[in-house]
CSV table of C-alpha atoms and ligand atoms in Angstrom, one decimal:
chain,number,residue,atom,x,y,z
A,1,MET,CA,26.2,5.1,-29.4
A,2,SER,CA,24.3,2.7,-27.2
A,3,ALA,CA,22.0,4.2,-24.5
A,4,PRO,CA,23.4,4.5,-21.0
A,5,ARG,CA,22.2,1.8,-18.6
A,6,ILE,CA,20.8,3.0,-15.3
A,7,GLY,CA,20.8,0.8,-12.2
A,8,PHE,CA,17.7,1.2,-10.0
A,9,VAL,CA,17.0,0.3,-6.3
A,10,SER,CA,13.5,0.9,-5.0
A,11,LEU,CA,12.9,0.7,-1.2
A,12,GLY,CA,10.0,1.6,1.0
A,13,CYS,CA,6.2,1.6,0.8
A,14,PRO,CA,3.8,1.3,-2.2
A,15,LYS,CA,3.8,5.1,-2.5
A,16,ALA,CA,7.6,5.0,-3.0
A,17,LEU,CA,7.1,2.2,-5.5
A,18,VAL,CA,4.8,4.5,-7.5
A,19,ASP,CA,7.4,7.2,-7.5
A,20,SER,CA,10.0,4.7,-8.8
A,21,GLU,CA,7.6,3.6,-11.6
A,22,ARG,CA,7.2,7.2,-12.7
A,23,ILE,CA,11.0,7.8,-12.8
A,24,LEU,CA,11.6,4.5,-14.6
A,25,THR,CA,8.9,5.2,-17.2
A,26,GLN,CA,10.4,8.6,-18.0
A,27,LEU,CA,13.9,7.2,-18.2
A,28,ARG,CA,12.7,4.5,-20.7
A,29,LEU,CA,10.8,7.1,-22.7
A,30,GLU,CA,14.0,9.1,-23.0
A,31,GLY,CA,15.8,6.0,-24.3
A,32,TYR,CA,17.8,4.9,-21.2
A,33,GLU,CA,18.2,1.2,-20.5
A,34,ILE,CA,17.4,0.0,-17.1
A,35,SER,CA,20.0,-2.3,-15.7
A,36,PRO,CA,19.4,-5.2,-13.3
A,37,THR,CA,23.0,-5.1,-12.1
A,38,TYR,CA,25.1,-2.2,-10.8
A,39,ASP,CA,28.5,-3.0,-12.4
A,40,ASP,CA,27.5,-2.3,-16.0
A,41,ALA,CA,25.4,0.7,-15.1
A,42,ALA,CA,26.4,4.3,-15.9
A,43,LEU,CA,25.0,5.2,-12.5
A,44,VAL,CA,22.6,3.9,-9.9
A,45,VAL,CA,19.4,5.6,-8.6
A,46,VAL,CA,18.5,4.6,-5.0
A,47,ASN,CA,14.9,5.5,-4.1
A,48,THR,CA,15.1,5.5,-0.3
A,49,CYS,CA,12.6,5.2,2.6
A,50,GLY,CA,12.9,7.3,5.8
A,51,PHE,CA,9.7,6.3,7.6
A,52,ILE,CA,11.3,4.5,10.6
A,53,ASP,CA,14.8,4.2,11.8
A,54,SER,CA,15.3,0.6,10.6
A,55,ALA,CA,14.2,1.8,7.1
A,56,LYS,CA,16.7,4.6,7.2
A,57,ALA,CA,19.4,2.2,8.1
A,58,GLU,CA,18.4,-0.1,5.2
A,59,SER,CA,18.4,2.9,2.8
A,60,LEU,CA,21.9,4.1,3.9
A,61,GLU,CA,23.2,0.5,3.5
A,62,ALA,CA,21.8,0.3,0.0
A,63,ILE,CA,23.5,3.6,-0.9
A,64,GLY,CA,26.7,2.2,0.5
A,65,GLU,CA,26.4,-1.0,-1.5
A,66,ALA,CA,25.7,0.9,-4.8
A,67,LEU,CA,28.7,3.2,-4.1
A,68,ALA,CA,31.0,0.2,-3.5
A,69,ASP,CA,29.8,-1.7,-6.6
A,70,ASN,CA,29.3,1.2,-9.0
A,71,GLY,CA,30.6,4.4,-7.4
A,72,ARG,CA,28.1,6.8,-9.1
A,73,VAL,CA,24.9,7.1,-7.1
A,74,VAL,CA,21.9,9.4,-7.3
A,75,VAL,CA,19.7,9.3,-4.1
A,76,THR,CA,16.0,10.2,-4.0
A,77,GLY,CA,12.9,9.5,-1.9
A,78,CYS,CA,11.9,10.1,1.7
A,79,LEU,CA,15.3,9.9,3.2
A,80,GLY,CA,16.5,12.4,0.6
A,81,ALA,CA,14.3,15.1,2.2
A,82,ASN,CA,17.3,15.6,4.5
A,83,ALA,CA,20.3,15.7,2.2
A,84,ALA,CA,22.7,16.6,5.0
A,85,ASP,CA,22.0,13.3,6.8
A,86,ILE,CA,22.9,11.3,3.7
A,87,ARG,CA,26.0,13.4,2.8
A,88,ALA,CA,27.3,13.0,6.3
A,89,VAL,CA,27.5,9.2,5.8
A,90,HIS,CA,28.1,9.1,2.1
A,91,PRO,CA,29.7,12.3,0.9
A,92,SER,CA,30.4,11.1,-2.6
A,93,VAL,CA,26.8,10.6,-3.8
A,94,LEU,CA,26.2,12.6,-7.0
A,95,ALA,CA,22.9,14.2,-6.1
A,96,VAL,CA,20.2,14.0,-3.5
A,97,SER,CA,16.5,14.8,-3.8
A,98,GLY,CA,13.3,14.2,-1.8
A,99,PRO,CA,10.1,12.3,-2.5
A,100,GLN,CA,8.2,13.0,-5.7
A,101,GLN,CA,11.1,15.1,-7.0
A,102,TYR,CA,11.1,13.2,-10.3
A,103,GLU,CA,12.5,16.2,-12.2
A,104,ALA,CA,15.5,16.5,-9.9
A,105,VAL,CA,16.3,12.8,-10.4
A,106,LEU,CA,16.0,13.1,-14.2
A,107,GLU,CA,18.2,16.3,-14.1
A,108,ALA,CA,20.8,14.4,-12.2
A,109,VAL,CA,20.7,11.5,-14.6
A,110,HIS,CA,20.9,13.9,-17.6
A,111,ALA,CA,23.9,15.6,-16.0
A,112,HIS,CA,25.9,12.5,-15.0
A,113,ALA,CA,24.9,10.1,-17.7
A,114,PRO,CA,24.0,12.3,-20.7
A,115,HIS,CA,22.1,10.7,-23.6
A,116,THR,CA,20.6,12.3,-26.7
A,117,PRO,CA,18.5,9.8,-28.4
A,118,VAL,CA,18.2,10.2,-32.2
A,119,HIS,CA,15.3,8.3,-33.6
A,120,ASP,CA,15.1,5.1,-31.6
A,121,PRO,CA,12.5,2.6,-32.3
A,122,ARG,CA,13.0,1.1,-28.9
A,123,LEU,CA,11.1,4.0,-27.5
A,124,ASP,CA,8.0,2.5,-29.0
A,125,LEU,CA,8.6,-0.5,-26.8
A,126,VAL,CA,7.7,1.5,-23.7
A,127,PRO,CA,4.1,0.4,-22.9
A,128,PRO,CA,1.7,3.3,-22.7
A,129,GLN,CA,0.8,2.3,-19.2
A,130,GLY,CA,4.4,2.9,-18.1
A,131,VAL,CA,6.9,0.5,-16.6
A,132,LYS,CA,5.4,-1.4,-13.6
A,133,LEU,CA,7.4,-3.0,-10.8
A,134,THR,CA,4.5,-5.0,-9.5
A,135,PRO,CA,3.4,-8.3,-11.3
A,136,ARG,CA,1.6,-7.3,-14.5
A,137,HIS,CA,-1.9,-8.3,-13.1
A,138,TYR,CA,-2.0,-5.8,-10.3
A,139,ALA,CA,-0.9,-2.2,-9.9
A,140,TYR,CA,-0.9,0.6,-7.3
A,141,LEU,CA,-2.9,3.7,-8.2
A,142,LYS,CA,-1.8,6.8,-6.3
A,143,ILE,CA,-4.5,9.3,-6.0
A,144,SER,CA,-2.9,12.1,-3.9
A,145,GLU,CA,0.3,13.1,-2.3
A,146,GLY,CA,0.9,14.4,1.2
A,147,CYS,CA,-1.3,14.6,4.3
A,148,ASN,CA,-3.1,17.3,6.3
A,149,HIS,CA,-3.0,15.4,9.6
A,150,HIS,CA,-0.4,15.7,12.3
A,151,CYS,CA,-0.1,12.3,14.0
A,152,SER,CA,2.6,12.7,16.6
A,153,PHE,CA,4.5,9.6,15.7
A,154,CYS,CA,4.7,10.4,11.9
A,155,ILE,CA,7.0,12.7,9.9
A,156,ILE,CA,5.3,12.1,6.6
A,157,PRO,CA,3.5,15.5,6.4
A,158,SER,CA,6.9,17.2,7.0
A,159,MET,CA,8.5,15.1,4.3
A,160,ARG,CA,5.7,14.9,1.8
A,161,GLY,CA,3.8,18.2,2.4
A,162,ARG,CA,0.1,18.9,2.6
A,163,LEU,CA,-2.6,16.9,0.8
A,164,ALA,CA,-2.5,17.4,-2.9
A,165,SER,CA,-5.1,15.4,-4.8
A,166,ARG,CA,-4.5,14.5,-8.4
A,167,PRO,CA,-7.2,15.6,-10.9
A,168,VAL,CA,-9.9,12.9,-11.0
A,169,GLY,CA,-9.7,12.7,-14.8
A,170,ASP,CA,-5.9,12.0,-14.7
A,171,VAL,CA,-6.4,9.3,-12.1
A,172,LEU,CA,-9.2,7.6,-14.1
A,173,GLU,CA,-7.2,7.8,-17.4
A,174,GLU,CA,-4.2,6.1,-15.7
A,175,ALA,CA,-6.5,3.5,-14.3
A,176,GLU,CA,-8.0,2.9,-17.7
A,177,ARG,CA,-4.5,2.5,-19.3
A,178,LEU,CA,-3.5,0.0,-16.6
A,179,VAL,CA,-6.7,-2.0,-17.3
A,180,ALA,CA,-6.1,-1.9,-21.0
A,181,ALA,CA,-2.6,-3.3,-20.4
A,182,GLY,CA,-4.0,-6.4,-18.5
A,183,VAL,CA,-4.1,-5.2,-14.9
A,184,GLN,CA,-6.8,-7.1,-13.0
A,185,GLU,CA,-6.6,-5.4,-9.7
A,186,LEU,CA,-6.0,-1.7,-8.8
A,187,LEU,CA,-4.8,-0.9,-5.3
A,188,VAL,CA,-5.8,2.7,-4.5
A,189,ILE,CA,-3.2,4.3,-2.3
A,190,SER,CA,-2.5,7.7,-0.7
A,191,GLN,CA,-1.8,8.8,2.8
A,192,ASP,CA,-5.5,9.5,3.4
A,193,THR,CA,-7.8,8.0,0.7
A,194,SER,CA,-11.0,9.1,2.4
A,195,ALA,CA,-9.8,12.8,2.2
A,196,TYR,CA,-9.4,12.6,-1.6
A,197,GLY,CA,-10.5,15.9,-3.3
A,198,SER,CA,-11.0,17.9,-0.1
A,199,ASP,CA,-8.0,20.1,-1.0
A,200,ILE,CA,-9.4,20.9,-4.4
A,201,ALA,CA,-13.0,21.7,-3.3
A,202,TYR,CA,-14.0,18.3,-4.9
A,203,ARG,CA,-13.6,19.9,-8.3
A,204,THR,CA,-15.5,18.1,-11.0
A,205,GLY,CA,-13.3,16.6,-13.7
A,206,PHE,CA,-14.1,14.7,-16.9
A,207,TRP,CA,-13.5,11.2,-17.9
A,208,GLY,CA,-14.7,9.8,-21.2
A,209,GLY,CA,-16.6,13.1,-21.7
A,210,ARG,CA,-18.6,12.6,-18.5
A,211,PRO,CA,-18.4,14.7,-15.4
A,212,VAL,CA,-16.9,13.0,-12.3
A,213,LYS,CA,-16.7,14.6,-8.9
A,214,ALA,CA,-13.2,14.5,-7.3
A,215,SER,CA,-14.4,13.0,-4.1
A,216,PHE,CA,-13.8,9.7,-2.3
A,217,ALA,CA,-17.3,8.4,-3.4
A,218,GLY,CA,-17.1,9.9,-6.9
A,219,LEU,CA,-13.8,8.3,-7.6
A,220,ALA,CA,-14.8,4.9,-6.1
A,221,GLU,CA,-18.0,4.9,-8.2
A,222,ALA,CA,-16.1,5.6,-11.4
A,223,LEU,CA,-13.3,3.0,-10.6
A,224,ALA,CA,-16.0,0.4,-9.8
A,225,ARG,CA,-17.1,0.6,-13.5
A,226,LEU,CA,-13.8,-0.5,-14.9
A,227,GLY,CA,-14.6,-4.3,-14.6
A,228,VAL,CA,-11.5,-5.1,-12.5
A,229,TRP,CA,-10.9,-5.5,-8.8
A,230,VAL,CA,-10.5,-2.2,-7.0
A,231,ARG,CA,-9.1,-2.2,-3.4
A,232,LEU,CA,-9.2,0.8,-1.1
A,233,HIS,CA,-6.2,1.4,1.2
A,234,TYR,CA,-5.7,4.0,4.0
A,235,VAL,CA,-9.3,4.9,4.6
A,236,TYR,CA,-10.4,6.6,7.8
A,237,PRO,CA,-13.7,5.7,9.6
A,238,TYR,CA,-15.5,8.9,8.7
A,239,PRO,CA,-19.3,8.9,8.1
A,240,HIS,CA,-18.9,9.8,4.4
A,241,VAL,CA,-17.2,6.4,3.8
A,242,ASP,CA,-20.7,4.8,4.3
A,243,ALA,CA,-21.5,5.9,0.7
A,244,VAL,CA,-19.2,3.5,-0.9
A,245,LEU,CA,-20.4,0.4,0.9
A,246,PRO,CA,-23.4,-0.3,-1.4
A,247,LEU,CA,-21.0,-0.1,-4.4
A,248,MET,CA,-18.9,-3.0,-3.2
A,249,SER,CA,-19.0,-6.4,-4.9
A,250,GLU,CA,-16.6,-9.3,-5.7
A,251,GLN,CA,-16.5,-8.1,-9.3
A,252,GLY,CA,-15.4,-4.5,-8.9
A,253,LEU,CA,-15.0,-2.3,-5.9
A,254,LEU,CA,-14.0,-5.0,-3.4
A,255,PRO,CA,-15.7,-5.4,0.0
A,256,TYR,CA,-12.4,-4.5,1.7
A,257,LEU,CA,-11.3,-1.5,3.7
A,258,ASP,CA,-7.8,-0.9,5.0
A,259,ILE,CA,-8.2,1.4,7.9
A,260,PRO,CA,-5.1,2.2,10.0
A,261,PHE,CA,-6.8,2.5,13.5
A,262,GLN,CA,-3.4,2.3,15.3
A,263,HIS,CA,-5.1,2.1,18.8
A,264,ALA,CA,-8.5,2.1,20.5
A,265,SER,CA,-7.9,3.8,23.8
A,266,PRO,CA,-9.1,7.4,23.6
A,267,ALA,CA,-6.2,8.6,25.8
A,268,VAL,CA,-3.6,7.0,23.5
A,269,LEU,CA,-5.3,8.2,20.3
A,270,LYS,CA,-5.3,11.7,21.7
A,271,ARG,CA,-1.6,11.6,22.4
A,272,MET,CA,-1.1,10.1,18.9
A,273,ARG,CA,-3.3,13.0,17.5
A,274,ARG,CA,-5.0,10.5,15.2
A,275,PRO,CA,-7.7,11.6,12.7
A,276,ALA,CA,-11.2,10.3,13.4
A,277,ALA,CA,-10.2,9.5,17.0
A,278,ALA,CA,-13.5,10.7,18.2
A,279,GLU,CA,-15.6,8.6,15.8
A,280,ARG,CA,-17.7,5.8,17.3
A,281,THR,CA,-15.7,3.2,15.5
A,282,LEU,CA,-17.4,0.0,16.7
A,283,GLU,CA,-20.8,1.4,15.8
A,284,ARG,CA,-19.5,2.4,12.4
A,285,ILE,CA,-18.0,-1.1,11.8
A,286,ALA,CA,-21.4,-2.7,12.8
A,287,HIS,CA,-23.2,-0.4,10.4
A,288,TRP,CA,-20.8,-1.2,7.5
A,289,ARG,CA,-21.2,-4.9,8.1
A,290,ALA,CA,-25.0,-4.6,8.1
A,291,LEU,CA,-24.7,-2.9,4.7
A,292,GLN,CA,-22.0,-5.3,3.4
A,293,PRO,CA,-21.9,-8.6,5.3
A,294,ASP,CA,-18.8,-9.8,3.3
A,295,LEU,CA,-16.7,-6.7,4.2
A,296,ALA,CA,-13.1,-7.5,5.1
A,297,ILE,CA,-11.4,-4.9,7.4
A,298,ARG,CA,-7.7,-4.7,7.6
A,299,SER,CA,-5.9,-2.5,10.1
A,300,THR,CA,-2.6,-1.8,11.8
A,301,PHE,CA,-1.9,-1.0,15.4
A,302,ILE,CA,1.0,0.4,17.5
A,303,VAL,CA,1.6,-1.1,21.0
A,304,GLY,CA,3.9,0.5,23.6
A,305,PHE,CA,3.2,4.1,22.6
A,306,PRO,CA,4.5,6.5,25.3
A,307,GLY,CA,2.1,6.6,28.2
A,308,GLU,CA,0.2,3.5,27.2
A,309,THR,CA,-1.0,1.9,30.5
A,310,GLU,CA,-2.2,-1.6,31.1
A,311,ASP,CA,-5.7,-0.2,31.0
A,312,ASP,CA,-5.1,1.4,27.7
A,313,PHE,CA,-3.8,-1.8,26.3
A,314,GLU,CA,-6.8,-3.8,27.7
A,315,THR,CA,-9.1,-1.3,26.0
A,316,LEU,CA,-7.3,-2.1,22.7
A,317,LEU,CA,-7.7,-5.9,23.3
A,318,ALA,CA,-11.4,-5.4,24.1
A,319,PHE,CA,-11.8,-3.4,20.9
A,320,LEU,CA,-10.2,-6.2,18.8
A,321,ALA,CA,-12.3,-8.8,20.5
A,322,ALA,CA,-15.5,-6.8,19.7
A,323,ALA,CA,-14.5,-5.6,16.2
A,324,GLU,CA,-13.3,-9.0,14.9
A,325,LEU,CA,-11.2,-7.4,12.2
A,326,ASP,CA,-10.2,-9.8,9.4
A,327,ARG,CA,-6.6,-8.7,9.0
A,328,VAL,CA,-4.3,-7.0,11.6
A,329,GLY,CA,-0.7,-5.8,11.5
A,330,CYS,CA,0.9,-4.7,14.7
A,331,PHE,CA,4.1,-2.8,15.4
A,332,GLU,CA,6.0,-2.1,18.7
A,333,TYR,CA,6.3,1.6,18.9
A,334,SER,CA,9.8,3.0,18.0
A,335,PRO,CA,10.6,6.6,17.9
A,336,VAL,CA,11.2,8.3,14.5
A,337,GLU,CA,13.7,11.1,14.4
A,338,GLY,CA,11.9,14.4,14.1
A,339,ALA,CA,8.5,13.2,15.3
A,340,ALA,CA,6.6,15.1,17.9
A,341,ALA,CA,6.0,11.9,20.0
A,342,ASN,CA,9.6,11.9,20.9
A,343,ALA,CA,8.9,14.6,23.5
A,344,LEU,CA,6.3,12.5,25.2
A,345,SER,CA,7.1,11.2,28.7
A,346,ASP,CA,6.4,7.7,30.1
A,347,ALA,CA,8.2,5.5,27.5
A,348,VAL,CA,7.1,1.9,27.7
A,349,PRO,CA,10.0,-0.5,28.5
A,350,GLU,CA,11.0,-2.6,25.5
A,351,PRO,CA,10.2,-6.0,27.1
A,352,LEU,CA,6.7,-4.8,28.0
A,353,LYS,CA,6.2,-3.5,24.4
A,354,HIS,CA,7.1,-7.0,23.2
A,355,GLU,CA,4.9,-8.8,25.7
A,356,ARG,CA,1.9,-6.6,24.6
A,357,TRP,CA,2.7,-7.3,20.9
A,358,GLU,CA,2.6,-11.0,21.6
A,359,ARG,CA,-0.6,-10.8,23.5
A,360,LEU,CA,-2.3,-8.8,20.7
A,361,MET,CA,-1.0,-11.1,18.0
A,362,ALA,CA,-2.2,-14.2,19.9
A,363,LEU,CA,-5.7,-12.8,20.3
A,364,GLN,CA,-5.9,-11.7,16.7
A,365,ALA,CA,-4.7,-15.2,15.5
A,366,ASP,CA,-7.7,-16.7,17.3
A,367,ILE,CA,-10.1,-14.1,15.7
A,368,SER,CA,-8.6,-14.6,12.3
A,369,ARG,CA,-8.7,-18.4,12.5
A,370,ALA,CA,-12.4,-18.3,13.5
A,371,ARG,CA,-13.3,-15.8,10.8
A,372,LEU,CA,-11.5,-17.8,8.1
A,373,ALA,CA,-13.1,-21.1,9.3
A,374,ARG,CA,-16.5,-19.6,8.5
A,375,LYS,CA,-15.5,-19.5,4.9
A,376,VAL,CA,-15.0,-23.2,4.5
A,377,GLY,CA,-17.6,-24.7,2.1
A,378,ARG,CA,-18.2,-21.3,0.4
A,379,HIS,CA,-17.3,-20.5,-3.2
A,380,LEU,CA,-15.1,-17.4,-3.5
A,381,ASP,CA,-13.8,-15.4,-6.4
A,382,VAL,CA,-10.0,-15.4,-6.4
A,383,LEU,CA,-7.2,-13.8,-8.5
A,384,VAL,CA,-4.2,-16.0,-9.2
A,385,ASP,CA,-0.8,-14.6,-8.2
A,386,GLU,CA,1.7,-17.4,-8.7
A,387,ILE,CA,1.9,-21.0,-9.7
A,388,ASP,CA,3.9,-23.8,-8.0
A,389,ALA,CA,3.8,-26.3,-10.9
A,390,ALA,CA,5.8,-28.9,-9.1
A,391,ALA,CA,3.3,-29.0,-6.2
A,392,ASP,CA,0.4,-28.5,-8.6
A,393,VAL,CA,-0.8,-25.6,-6.5
A,394,ALA,CA,-1.8,-22.0,-7.4
A,395,VAL,CA,-1.3,-19.2,-4.9
A,396,ALA,CA,-4.3,-16.8,-5.2
A,397,ARG,CA,-6.1,-14.2,-3.2
A,398,SER,CA,-9.7,-13.5,-2.5
A,399,SER,CA,-11.4,-10.1,-2.1
A,400,ALA,CA,-10.3,-10.2,1.6
A,401,ASP,CA,-6.6,-10.4,0.8
A,402,ALA,CA,-4.4,-7.5,-0.4
A,403,PRO,CA,-1.1,-8.6,-2.0
A,404,GLU,CA,2.0,-8.7,0.2
A,405,ILE,CA,0.2,-7.9,3.5
A,406,ASP,CA,-2.7,-10.3,3.9
A,407,GLY,CA,-3.2,-14.0,3.6
A,408,VAL,CA,-3.6,-16.2,0.5
A,409,VAL,CA,-5.7,-19.0,-0.9
A,410,HIS,CA,-3.8,-22.1,-1.9
A,411,ILE,CA,-5.6,-23.8,-4.8
A,412,VAL,CA,-4.8,-27.5,-4.7
A,413,GLY,CA,-4.7,-28.9,-8.3
A,414,GLY,CA,-4.2,-25.4,-9.6
A,415,GLY,CA,-0.8,-26.0,-11.3
A,416,ALA,CA,-2.2,-25.4,-14.7
A,417,LEU,CA,-3.7,-22.0,-13.9
A,418,THR,CA,-1.9,-18.8,-14.9
A,419,PRO,CA,-1.1,-15.6,-12.9
A,420,GLY,CA,-3.7,-12.9,-13.4
A,421,MET,CA,-6.6,-15.4,-13.9
A,422,ARG,CA,-9.8,-14.7,-12.0
A,423,LEU,CA,-12.0,-17.7,-11.1
A,424,SER,CA,-14.4,-19.1,-8.5
A,425,VAL,CA,-13.0,-21.8,-6.2
A,426,GLU,CA,-14.5,-23.9,-3.4
A,427,ILE,CA,-12.9,-23.3,0.0
A,428,THR,CA,-12.0,-26.6,1.6
A,429,GLY,CA,-9.8,-25.6,4.6
A,430,SER,CA,-8.4,-22.8,6.7
A,431,ASP,CA,-5.7,-22.1,9.3
A,432,ASP,CA,-4.7,-18.9,11.2
A,433,TYR,CA,-4.2,-16.7,8.2
A,434,ASP,CA,-4.7,-18.6,4.9
A,435,LEU,CA,-7.3,-20.7,3.1
A,436,GLU,CA,-7.1,-23.8,1.0
A,437,ALA,CA,-9.4,-24.4,-2.0
A,438,ARG,CA,-10.1,-26.7,-4.8
A,439,LEU,CA,-11.0,-26.0,-8.4
A,440,PRO,CA,-14.7,-26.2,-9.3
A,441,ALA,CA,-15.7,-29.6,-10.5
A,442,PRO,CA,-16.1,-29.8,-14.3
A,443,ALA,CA,-19.7,-29.6,-15.5
A,444,GLY,CA,-21.4,-32.9,-15.0
A,445,GLU,CA,-19.1,-34.1,-12.2
A,446,SER,CA,-19.7,-33.5,-8.5
A,447,ALA,CA,-16.7,-32.8,-6.3
A,448,SER,CA,-16.2,-35.2,-3.5
B,1,SF4,S1,-2.6,10.3,8.7
B,1,SF4,FE1,-1.1,10.5,10.3
B,1,SF4,S2,0.2,8.7,10.1
B,1,SF4,FE2,-0.8,8.9,8.2
B,1,SF4,S3,0.5,10.1,6.9
B,1,SF4,FE3,-0.9,11.6,7.9
B,1,SF4,S4,0.2,12.2,9.7
B,1,SF4,FE4,1.2,10.4,9.0
């Protein structure tokens, strides 16, 4: 009997992607086939996102499509934390489970698409590093689940629970397996990477027979030794982050920090109940850049949060002008069902939110353009993501560019390179967000 085929849809953030990978790996280990289409699948698993209302709508739509095309649907992920909401719209789904409930998903698959593999040599085809949904040269490494903060606009702690750090030995073994499988870049993710280990009293673990402390710095130091790029996401500007700056280089732990500041006005940060709101952020950034002049800082901001005055917004613009962050994402505030911020008064009118968003993005484009222009003429290490052979161009990233969210480096004449290659290129041009580069001249020739 051939193995049942399971259709799979993965929506949402990198953390949800990691959940999907775990489920897919287990299904493949059990001998299930993964189907790229719905119609020949025994059932479809939809891993949903429930972070903001538009993501919820997209998830409900994906469930509806899978029901229309296939009829047998198992729902999991953040939106699944509230099963009643899903069943109200789609009463015929087979099962609903919340984020990280891998066992519940597998139970539902076992119940509705039973499969008892005898000896199946195809199981050996499952690579030991698991099934990855990202391109094979980079992978997300999830170091903890949940969050101990209570930001008023966020419902992740109620959906994902309190911080639960993975044992450091497990994290490092997974990282090692990924590197052995050809991964060139590890993207460290969690809800609060700088809090890693605080819930388990920084318990020392073992990796390769050596003790490693389960702390932000201990983990960063161990990962830096793997010989691949390591990029830290979702870090807060706490003093203990200083310890990892000297470890950064273009060969290992990258000079890059993704810090979701969200705002700069103390009054707004207080209403947002943000962690590290009281830190002297500009001083900290200046200190980090003194330690690591090539440090790239990415951040996200919310404009139009309830009660945000023109003065608050001007404070945010002044912060951006002074901080000169390298990469900035900005969202217009929108309420999320169940979030404490919904009870706040003084909502900002939609047109004003949008006007502020435009002003912020225009300022940041100027800052980004000026920072990128300073790189012209330098040689930078890059990692190749894609090739456009027809145009003879490779699309790559430098240490300052995370995949999907930051800019890229277009390597003119790079059509013969391959994804996953790391090389040094000469930067020849720049615009608001991207760089242009050329290949190094062959030995004995000088580039003109
Ligand atoms: S730090 Fe705040 S925004 Fe981030 S997951 Fe925790 S509560 Fe949500």
